[in-house]
Short mmCIF file of C-alpha atoms and ligand atoms in Angstrom, two decimals:
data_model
loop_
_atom_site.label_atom_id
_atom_site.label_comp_id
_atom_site.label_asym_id
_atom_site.label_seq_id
_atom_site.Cartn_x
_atom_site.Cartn_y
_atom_site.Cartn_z
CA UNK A 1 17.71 -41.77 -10.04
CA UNK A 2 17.21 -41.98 -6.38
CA UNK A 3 18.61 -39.19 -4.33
CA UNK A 4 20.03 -38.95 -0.32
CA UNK A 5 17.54 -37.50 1.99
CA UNK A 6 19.27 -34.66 4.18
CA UNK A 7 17.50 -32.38 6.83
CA UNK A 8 18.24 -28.57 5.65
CA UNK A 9 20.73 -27.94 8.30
CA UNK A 10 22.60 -31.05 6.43
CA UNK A 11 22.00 -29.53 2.99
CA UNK A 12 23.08 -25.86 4.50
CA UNK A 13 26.44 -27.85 5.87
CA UNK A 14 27.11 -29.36 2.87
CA UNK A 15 26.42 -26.52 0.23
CA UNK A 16 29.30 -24.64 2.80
CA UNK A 17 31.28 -27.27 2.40
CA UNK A 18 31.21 -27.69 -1.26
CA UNK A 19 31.37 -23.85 -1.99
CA UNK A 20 34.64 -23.05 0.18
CA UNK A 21 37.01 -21.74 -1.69
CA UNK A 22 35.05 -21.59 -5.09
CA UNK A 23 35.25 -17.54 -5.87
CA UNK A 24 31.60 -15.64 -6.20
CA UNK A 25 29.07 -18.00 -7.73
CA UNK A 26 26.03 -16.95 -8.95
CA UNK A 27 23.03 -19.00 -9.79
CA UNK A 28 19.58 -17.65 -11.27
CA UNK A 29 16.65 -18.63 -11.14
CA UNK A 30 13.35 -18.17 -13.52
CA UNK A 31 10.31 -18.98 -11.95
CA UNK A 32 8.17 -16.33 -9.93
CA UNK A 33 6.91 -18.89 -7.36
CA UNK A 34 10.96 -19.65 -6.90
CA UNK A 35 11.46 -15.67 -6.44
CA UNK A 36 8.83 -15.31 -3.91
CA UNK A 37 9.82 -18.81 -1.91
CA UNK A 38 13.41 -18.05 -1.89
CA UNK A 39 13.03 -14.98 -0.28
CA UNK A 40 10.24 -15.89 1.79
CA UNK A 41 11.59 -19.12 3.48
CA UNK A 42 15.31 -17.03 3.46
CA UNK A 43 16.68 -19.50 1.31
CA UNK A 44 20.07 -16.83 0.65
CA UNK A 45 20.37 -16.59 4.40
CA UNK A 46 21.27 -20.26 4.52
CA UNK A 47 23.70 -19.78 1.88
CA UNK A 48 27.24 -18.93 1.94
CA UNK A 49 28.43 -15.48 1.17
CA UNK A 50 29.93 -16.40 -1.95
CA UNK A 51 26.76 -17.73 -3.90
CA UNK A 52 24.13 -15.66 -4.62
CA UNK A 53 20.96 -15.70 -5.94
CA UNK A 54 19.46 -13.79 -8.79
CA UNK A 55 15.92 -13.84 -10.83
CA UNK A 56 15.34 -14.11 -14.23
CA UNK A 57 12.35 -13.84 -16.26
CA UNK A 58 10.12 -16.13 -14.67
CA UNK A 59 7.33 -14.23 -13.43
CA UNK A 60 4.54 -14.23 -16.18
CA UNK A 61 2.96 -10.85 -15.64
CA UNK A 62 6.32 -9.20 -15.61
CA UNK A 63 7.48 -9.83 -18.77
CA UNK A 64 4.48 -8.95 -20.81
CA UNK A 65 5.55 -5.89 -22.18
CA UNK A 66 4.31 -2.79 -21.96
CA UNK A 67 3.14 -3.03 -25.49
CA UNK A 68 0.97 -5.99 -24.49
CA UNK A 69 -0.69 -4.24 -21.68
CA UNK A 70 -1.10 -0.95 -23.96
CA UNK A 71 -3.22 -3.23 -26.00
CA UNK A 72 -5.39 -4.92 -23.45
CA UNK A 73 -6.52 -1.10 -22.15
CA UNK A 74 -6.83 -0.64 -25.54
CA UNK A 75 -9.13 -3.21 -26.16
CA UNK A 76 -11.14 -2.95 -22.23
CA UNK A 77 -11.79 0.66 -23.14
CA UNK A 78 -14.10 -0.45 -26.21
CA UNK A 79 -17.69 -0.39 -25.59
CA UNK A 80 -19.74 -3.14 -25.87
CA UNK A 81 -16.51 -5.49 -24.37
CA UNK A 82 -16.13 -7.32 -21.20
CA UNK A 83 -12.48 -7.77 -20.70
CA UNK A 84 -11.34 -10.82 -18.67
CA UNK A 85 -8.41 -11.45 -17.11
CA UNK A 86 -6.25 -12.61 -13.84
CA UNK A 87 -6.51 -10.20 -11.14
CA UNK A 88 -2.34 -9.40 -10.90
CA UNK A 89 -2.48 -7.83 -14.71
CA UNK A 90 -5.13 -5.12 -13.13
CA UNK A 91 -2.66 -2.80 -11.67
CA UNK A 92 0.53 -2.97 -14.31
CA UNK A 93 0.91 0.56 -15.11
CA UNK A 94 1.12 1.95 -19.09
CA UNK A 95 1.65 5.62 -18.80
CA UNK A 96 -1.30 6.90 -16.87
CA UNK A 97 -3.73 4.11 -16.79
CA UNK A 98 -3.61 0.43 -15.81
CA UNK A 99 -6.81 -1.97 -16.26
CA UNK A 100 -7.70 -1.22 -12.96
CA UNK A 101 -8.20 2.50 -13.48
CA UNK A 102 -10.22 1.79 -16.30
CA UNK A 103 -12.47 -0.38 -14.14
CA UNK A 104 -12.60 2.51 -11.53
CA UNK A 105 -13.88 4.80 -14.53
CA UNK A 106 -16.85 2.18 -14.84
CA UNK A 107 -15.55 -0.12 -17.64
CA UNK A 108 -16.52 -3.48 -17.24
CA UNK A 109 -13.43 -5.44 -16.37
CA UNK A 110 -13.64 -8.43 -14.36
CA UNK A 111 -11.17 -10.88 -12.32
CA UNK A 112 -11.19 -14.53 -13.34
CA UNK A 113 -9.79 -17.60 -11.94
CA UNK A 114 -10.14 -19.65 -14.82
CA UNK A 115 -9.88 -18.81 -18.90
CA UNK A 116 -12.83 -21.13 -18.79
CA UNK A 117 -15.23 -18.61 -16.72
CA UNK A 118 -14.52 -16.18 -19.88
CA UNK A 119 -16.67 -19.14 -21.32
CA UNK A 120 -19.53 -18.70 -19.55
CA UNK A 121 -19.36 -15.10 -19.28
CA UNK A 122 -19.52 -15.10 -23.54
CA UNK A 123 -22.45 -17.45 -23.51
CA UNK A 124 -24.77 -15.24 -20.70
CA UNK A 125 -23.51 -12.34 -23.05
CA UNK A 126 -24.50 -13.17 -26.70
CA UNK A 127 -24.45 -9.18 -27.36
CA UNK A 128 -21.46 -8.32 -25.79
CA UNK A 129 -17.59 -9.02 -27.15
CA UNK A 130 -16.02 -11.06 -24.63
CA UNK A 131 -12.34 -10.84 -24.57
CA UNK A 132 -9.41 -13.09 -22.38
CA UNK A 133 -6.08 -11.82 -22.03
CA UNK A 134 -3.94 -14.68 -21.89
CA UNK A 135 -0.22 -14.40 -20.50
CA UNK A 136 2.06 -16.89 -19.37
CA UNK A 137 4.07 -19.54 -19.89
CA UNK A 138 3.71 -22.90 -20.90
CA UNK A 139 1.80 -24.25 -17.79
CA UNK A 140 -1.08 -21.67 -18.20
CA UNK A 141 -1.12 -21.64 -22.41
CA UNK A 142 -2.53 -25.26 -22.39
CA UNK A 143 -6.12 -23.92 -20.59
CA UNK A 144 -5.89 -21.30 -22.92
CA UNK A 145 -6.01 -23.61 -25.36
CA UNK A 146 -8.78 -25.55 -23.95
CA UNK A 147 -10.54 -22.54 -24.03
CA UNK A 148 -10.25 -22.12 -27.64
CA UNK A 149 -11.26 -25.37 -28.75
CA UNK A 150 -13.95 -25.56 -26.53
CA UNK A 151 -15.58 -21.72 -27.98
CA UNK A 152 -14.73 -23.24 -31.16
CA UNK A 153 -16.79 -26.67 -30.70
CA UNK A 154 -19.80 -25.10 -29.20
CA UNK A 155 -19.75 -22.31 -32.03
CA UNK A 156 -19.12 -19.10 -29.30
CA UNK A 157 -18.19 -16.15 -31.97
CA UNK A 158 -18.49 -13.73 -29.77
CA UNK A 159 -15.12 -14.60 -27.58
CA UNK A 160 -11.66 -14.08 -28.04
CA UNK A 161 -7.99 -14.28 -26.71
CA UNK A 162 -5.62 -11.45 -26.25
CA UNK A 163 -2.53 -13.72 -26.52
CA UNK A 164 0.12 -12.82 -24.79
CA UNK A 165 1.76 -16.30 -23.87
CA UNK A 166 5.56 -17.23 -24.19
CA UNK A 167 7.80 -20.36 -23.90
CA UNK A 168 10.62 -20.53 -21.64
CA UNK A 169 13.53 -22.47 -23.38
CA UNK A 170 13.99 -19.84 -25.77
CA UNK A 171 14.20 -16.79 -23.38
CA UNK A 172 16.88 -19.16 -21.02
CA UNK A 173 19.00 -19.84 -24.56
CA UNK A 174 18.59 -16.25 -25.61
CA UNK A 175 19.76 -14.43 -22.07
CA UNK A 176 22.53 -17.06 -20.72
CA UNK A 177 24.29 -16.90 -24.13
CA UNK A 178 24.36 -13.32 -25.20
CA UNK A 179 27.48 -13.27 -22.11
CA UNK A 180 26.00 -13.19 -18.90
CA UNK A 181 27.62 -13.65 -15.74
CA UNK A 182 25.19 -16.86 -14.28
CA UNK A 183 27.24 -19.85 -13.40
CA UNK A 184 23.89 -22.23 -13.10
CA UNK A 185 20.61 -22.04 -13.66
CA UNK A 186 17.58 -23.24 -11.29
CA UNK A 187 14.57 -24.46 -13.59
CA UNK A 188 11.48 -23.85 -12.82
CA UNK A 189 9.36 -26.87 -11.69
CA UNK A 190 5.94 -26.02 -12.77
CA UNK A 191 7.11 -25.04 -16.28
CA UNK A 192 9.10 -28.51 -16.71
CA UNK A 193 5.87 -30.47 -15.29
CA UNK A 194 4.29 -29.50 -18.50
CA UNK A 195 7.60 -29.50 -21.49
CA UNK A 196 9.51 -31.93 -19.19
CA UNK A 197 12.72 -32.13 -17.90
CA UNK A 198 14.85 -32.69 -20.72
CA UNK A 199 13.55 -29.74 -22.41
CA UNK A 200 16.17 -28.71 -20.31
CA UNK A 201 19.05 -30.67 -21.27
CA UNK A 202 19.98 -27.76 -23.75
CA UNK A 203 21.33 -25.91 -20.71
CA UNK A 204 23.73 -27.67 -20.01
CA UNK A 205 24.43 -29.49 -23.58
CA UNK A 206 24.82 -26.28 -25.20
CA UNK A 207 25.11 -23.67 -22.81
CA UNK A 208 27.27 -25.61 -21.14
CA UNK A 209 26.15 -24.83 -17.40
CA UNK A 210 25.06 -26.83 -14.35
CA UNK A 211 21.23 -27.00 -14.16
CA UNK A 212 18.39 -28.51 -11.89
CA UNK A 213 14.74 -28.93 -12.33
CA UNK A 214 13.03 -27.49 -9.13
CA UNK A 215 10.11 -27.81 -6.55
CA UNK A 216 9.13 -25.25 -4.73
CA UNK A 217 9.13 -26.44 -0.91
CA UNK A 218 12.11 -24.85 1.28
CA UNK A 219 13.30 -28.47 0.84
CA UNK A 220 13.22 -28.73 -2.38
CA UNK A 221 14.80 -25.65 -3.17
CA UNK A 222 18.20 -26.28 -1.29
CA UNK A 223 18.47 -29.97 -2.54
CA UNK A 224 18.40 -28.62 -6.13
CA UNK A 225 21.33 -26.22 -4.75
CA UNK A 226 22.94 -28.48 -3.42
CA UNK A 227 23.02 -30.58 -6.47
CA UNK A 228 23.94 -27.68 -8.34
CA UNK A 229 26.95 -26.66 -6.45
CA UNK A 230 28.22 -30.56 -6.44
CA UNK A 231 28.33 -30.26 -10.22
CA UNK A 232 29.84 -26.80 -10.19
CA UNK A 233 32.51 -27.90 -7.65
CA UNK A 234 32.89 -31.16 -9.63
CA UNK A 235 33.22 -29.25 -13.00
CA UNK A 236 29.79 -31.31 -14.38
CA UNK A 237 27.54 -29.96 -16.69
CA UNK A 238 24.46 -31.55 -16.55
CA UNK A 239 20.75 -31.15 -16.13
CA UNK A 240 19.42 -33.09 -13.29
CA UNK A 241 15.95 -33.30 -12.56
CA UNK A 242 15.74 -32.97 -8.93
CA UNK A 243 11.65 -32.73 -8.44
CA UNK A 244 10.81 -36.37 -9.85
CA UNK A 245 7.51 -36.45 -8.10
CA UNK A 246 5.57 -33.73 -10.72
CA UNK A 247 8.24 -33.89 -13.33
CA UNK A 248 9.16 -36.38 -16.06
CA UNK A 249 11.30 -36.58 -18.75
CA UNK A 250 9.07 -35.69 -21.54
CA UNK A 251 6.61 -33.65 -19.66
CA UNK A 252 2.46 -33.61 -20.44
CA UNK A 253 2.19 -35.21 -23.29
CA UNK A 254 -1.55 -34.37 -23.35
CA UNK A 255 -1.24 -30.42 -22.58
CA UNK A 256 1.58 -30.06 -25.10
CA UNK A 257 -0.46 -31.97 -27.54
CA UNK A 258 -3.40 -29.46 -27.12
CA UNK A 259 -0.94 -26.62 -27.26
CA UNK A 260 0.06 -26.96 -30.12
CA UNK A 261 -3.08 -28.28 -32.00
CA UNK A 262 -4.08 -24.76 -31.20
CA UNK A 263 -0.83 -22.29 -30.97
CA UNK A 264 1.94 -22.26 -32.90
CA UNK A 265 5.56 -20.59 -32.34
CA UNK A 266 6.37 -17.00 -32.77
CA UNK A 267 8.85 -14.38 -32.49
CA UNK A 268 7.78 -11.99 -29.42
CA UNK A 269 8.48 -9.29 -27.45
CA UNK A 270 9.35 -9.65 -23.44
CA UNK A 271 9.75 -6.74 -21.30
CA UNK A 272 13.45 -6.50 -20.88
CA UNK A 273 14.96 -9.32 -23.23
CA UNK A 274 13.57 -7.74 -26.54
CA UNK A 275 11.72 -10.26 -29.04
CA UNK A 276 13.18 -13.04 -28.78
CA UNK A 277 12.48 -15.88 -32.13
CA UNK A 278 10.18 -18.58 -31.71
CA UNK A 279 9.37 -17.83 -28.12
CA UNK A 280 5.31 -16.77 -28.60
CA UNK A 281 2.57 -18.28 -29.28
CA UNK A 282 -0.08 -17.57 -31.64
CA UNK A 283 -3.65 -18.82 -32.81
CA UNK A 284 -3.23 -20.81 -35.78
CA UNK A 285 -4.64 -19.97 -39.29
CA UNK A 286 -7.45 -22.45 -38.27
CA UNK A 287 -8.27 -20.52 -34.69
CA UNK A 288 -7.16 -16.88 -36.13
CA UNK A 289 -10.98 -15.75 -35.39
CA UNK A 290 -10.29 -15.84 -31.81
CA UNK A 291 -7.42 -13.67 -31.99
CA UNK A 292 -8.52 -10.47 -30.31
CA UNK A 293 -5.45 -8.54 -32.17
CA UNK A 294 -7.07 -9.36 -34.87
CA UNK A 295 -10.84 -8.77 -34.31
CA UNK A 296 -10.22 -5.18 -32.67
CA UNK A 297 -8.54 -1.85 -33.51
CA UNK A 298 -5.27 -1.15 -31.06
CA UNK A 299 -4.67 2.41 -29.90
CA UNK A 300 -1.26 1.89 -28.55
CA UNK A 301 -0.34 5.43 -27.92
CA UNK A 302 1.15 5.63 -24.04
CA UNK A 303 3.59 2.68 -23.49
CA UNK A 304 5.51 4.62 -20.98
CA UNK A 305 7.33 2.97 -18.03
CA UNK A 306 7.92 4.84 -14.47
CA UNK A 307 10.88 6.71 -14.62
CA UNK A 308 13.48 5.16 -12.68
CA UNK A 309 11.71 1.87 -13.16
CA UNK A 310 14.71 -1.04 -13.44
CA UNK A 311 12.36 -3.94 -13.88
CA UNK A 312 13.36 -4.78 -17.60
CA UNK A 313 17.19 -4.95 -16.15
CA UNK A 314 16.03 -7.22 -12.96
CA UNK A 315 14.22 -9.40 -15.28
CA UNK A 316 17.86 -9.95 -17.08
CA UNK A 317 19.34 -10.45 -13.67
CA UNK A 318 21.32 -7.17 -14.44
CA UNK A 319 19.73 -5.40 -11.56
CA UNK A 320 18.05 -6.29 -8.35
CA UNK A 321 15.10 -4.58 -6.97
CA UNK A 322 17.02 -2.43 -4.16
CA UNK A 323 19.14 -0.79 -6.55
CA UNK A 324 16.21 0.79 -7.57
CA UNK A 325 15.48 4.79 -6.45
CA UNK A 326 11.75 3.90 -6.49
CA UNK A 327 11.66 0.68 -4.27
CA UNK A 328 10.02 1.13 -1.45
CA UNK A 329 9.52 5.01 -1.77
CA UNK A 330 7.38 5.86 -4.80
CA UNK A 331 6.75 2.10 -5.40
CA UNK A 332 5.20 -0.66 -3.17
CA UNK A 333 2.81 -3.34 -3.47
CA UNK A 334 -0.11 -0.94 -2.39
CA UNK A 335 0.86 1.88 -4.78
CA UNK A 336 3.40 -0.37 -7.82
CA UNK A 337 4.76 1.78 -10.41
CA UNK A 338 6.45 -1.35 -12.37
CA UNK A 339 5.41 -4.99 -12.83
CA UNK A 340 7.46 -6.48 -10.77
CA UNK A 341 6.18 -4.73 -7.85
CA UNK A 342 2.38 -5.88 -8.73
CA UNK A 343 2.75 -9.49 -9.54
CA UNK A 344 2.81 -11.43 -6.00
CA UNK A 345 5.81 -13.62 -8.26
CA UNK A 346 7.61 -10.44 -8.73
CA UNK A 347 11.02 -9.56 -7.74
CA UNK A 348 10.38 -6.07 -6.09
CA UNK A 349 7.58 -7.47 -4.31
CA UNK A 350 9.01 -10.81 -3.14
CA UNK A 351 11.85 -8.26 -2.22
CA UNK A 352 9.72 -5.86 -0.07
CA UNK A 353 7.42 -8.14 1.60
CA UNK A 354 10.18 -10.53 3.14
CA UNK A 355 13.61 -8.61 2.52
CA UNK A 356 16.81 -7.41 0.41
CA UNK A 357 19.25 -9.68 -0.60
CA UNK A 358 20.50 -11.32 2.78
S1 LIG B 401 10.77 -0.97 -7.38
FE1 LIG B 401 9.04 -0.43 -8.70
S2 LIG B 401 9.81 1.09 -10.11
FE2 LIG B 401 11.58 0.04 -9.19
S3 LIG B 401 12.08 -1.66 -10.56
FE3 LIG B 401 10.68 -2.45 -9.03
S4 LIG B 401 8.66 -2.20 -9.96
FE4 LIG B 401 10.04 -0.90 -11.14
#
């Protein structure tokens, strides 16, 4: 489908136009990189009034649950194990530690770019357990995947996966029906690029809401508005994938394909929605030796969150960071008590670093 190019102040003009008169619409997105954009380029401010924008559970690190993180200090406090993860899950607080305290008392923690360097890190340390903790969606779950296979070709026993990974469908299906308030839904781009677009389709086929598939430029975040408030104005419920240039139809065939010769569905848990069926990943039978939660004993005695902390109702668009007693005062980027304040693709921090909601 080929698609009008506007300039913004077009797209601005004609979301106005198209929303006048329409009551309070409200349209959510769940990506992080969407969360952070939106408020950085002030997306809202060239929005009407009456449509707002709220976040969902798109931000990876913020809806592992605490559980999850209890069990990754759990595991990096073990001697003899290097624990290897993405440098936003060192600070999520779990009671009175985080990873990054435990590094501070001296255990060996360290800050990868790539599951792959937790590779190389098993094979210099043949004495040593090496362990990954993988979290995400499905755009990050295919490397850990490649990571897997690859440890299991070249015979590496000594590594394995904390797996914390979930899908997105499921989590969409399982929040917009249980009677929330969201009149569309913005999809996130990078996700799609990977499941493809008409993994989406369910939106509007059975949820019966307007959606787009989104990129992530300033541009491409109002044209998928725009597109969105046409249908809502026109009554259409469709699901229209507005960022053809990284996303097709049917996605990656070759990342899903390793995915799943490697992971299969589960229920899970995700901070704020509950477990949700189907929406996990976990090693196959086959793979099950890489499966940290299996290899090691899991103390999970302290899951507590910050009092006061509202992330698990932001991350069901129930709440938005400012209504929170802690933003800002007890709880910044420097010093986060809550997820969503440590991720850079969190809410409270997208929030503090370029505004509240207009
Ligand atoms: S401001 Fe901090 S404490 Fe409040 S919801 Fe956000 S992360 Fe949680």
């Amino acid at each position: 489908m080929k698609y009008k190019k506007y300039k913004i102040e077009e797209i601005k003009k004609n979301i106005a136009e198209l929303a006048e008169g329409m009551g309070q619409l409200t349209i959510m997105e769940v990506c992080g990189t969407h969360t952070t954009n939106i408020r950085k380029y002030g997306i809202q401010e060239l929005l009407p009034d009456n449509i707002r924008l709220i976040s969902g559970p798109g931000c990876p690190v913020c809806v592992t649950p605490q559980k999850d993180i209890a069990a990754a200090i759990s595991i990096a406090d073990q001697d003899d194990v290097i624990f290897t993860c993405f440098g936003d899950m060192m600070r999520v607080p779990c009671g009175d530690t985080s990873l990054y305290s435990l590094y501070e008392r001296g255990k060996d923690i360290r800050i990868i770019t790539s599951p792959m360097d937790a590779l190389r890190i098993a094979q210099d340390n043949p004495g040593r357990q090496v362990v990954y903790f993988g979290i995400g969606f499905e755009t990050t779950a295919p490397l850990t995947a490649a990571l897997i296979e690859s440890a299991d070709e070249w015979g590496v026993q000594n590594l394995s996966v904390l797996c914390a990974h979930k899908t997105i469908p499921q989590a969409i299906m399982q929040l917009l029906k249980s009677g929330s308030n969201i009149d569309a839904l913005m999809c996130p781009g990078h996700v799609a690029s990977i499941i493809g677009a008409d993994a989406f389709s369910f939106v509007a086929n059975e949820l019966m809401l307007p959606a787009a598939v989104a990129g992530f430029e300033a541009y491409d975040i109002m044209a998928a508005l725009l597109c969105i408030v046409r249908m809502l104005r026109k009554g259409e419920r469709k699901c229209v994938n507005m960022y053809p240039r990284a996303v097709t139809e049917y996605g990656n065939r070759e990342a899903l394909s390793l995915l799943y010769k490697v992971f299969e569905p589960c229920d899970t848990l995700w901070r704020g929605l509950g477990e949700i069926k189907g929406s996990g990943l976990r090693l196959k039978e086959r793979y099950r030796k890489f499966d940290a939660a299996h290899k090691f004993v899991l103390h999970l005695d302290d899951i507590r969150e910050a009092e006061g902390c509202l992330c698990a109702r932001i991350l069901c668009g129930k709440s938005i960071p400012t209504d929170c007693v802690n933003f800002g005062r007890g709880c910044t980027p420097d010093r986060p008590m809550g997820a969503c304040m440590v991720s850079s693709e969190g809410s409270c921090a997208a929030y503090y670093r370029y505004g509240g909601e207009k």
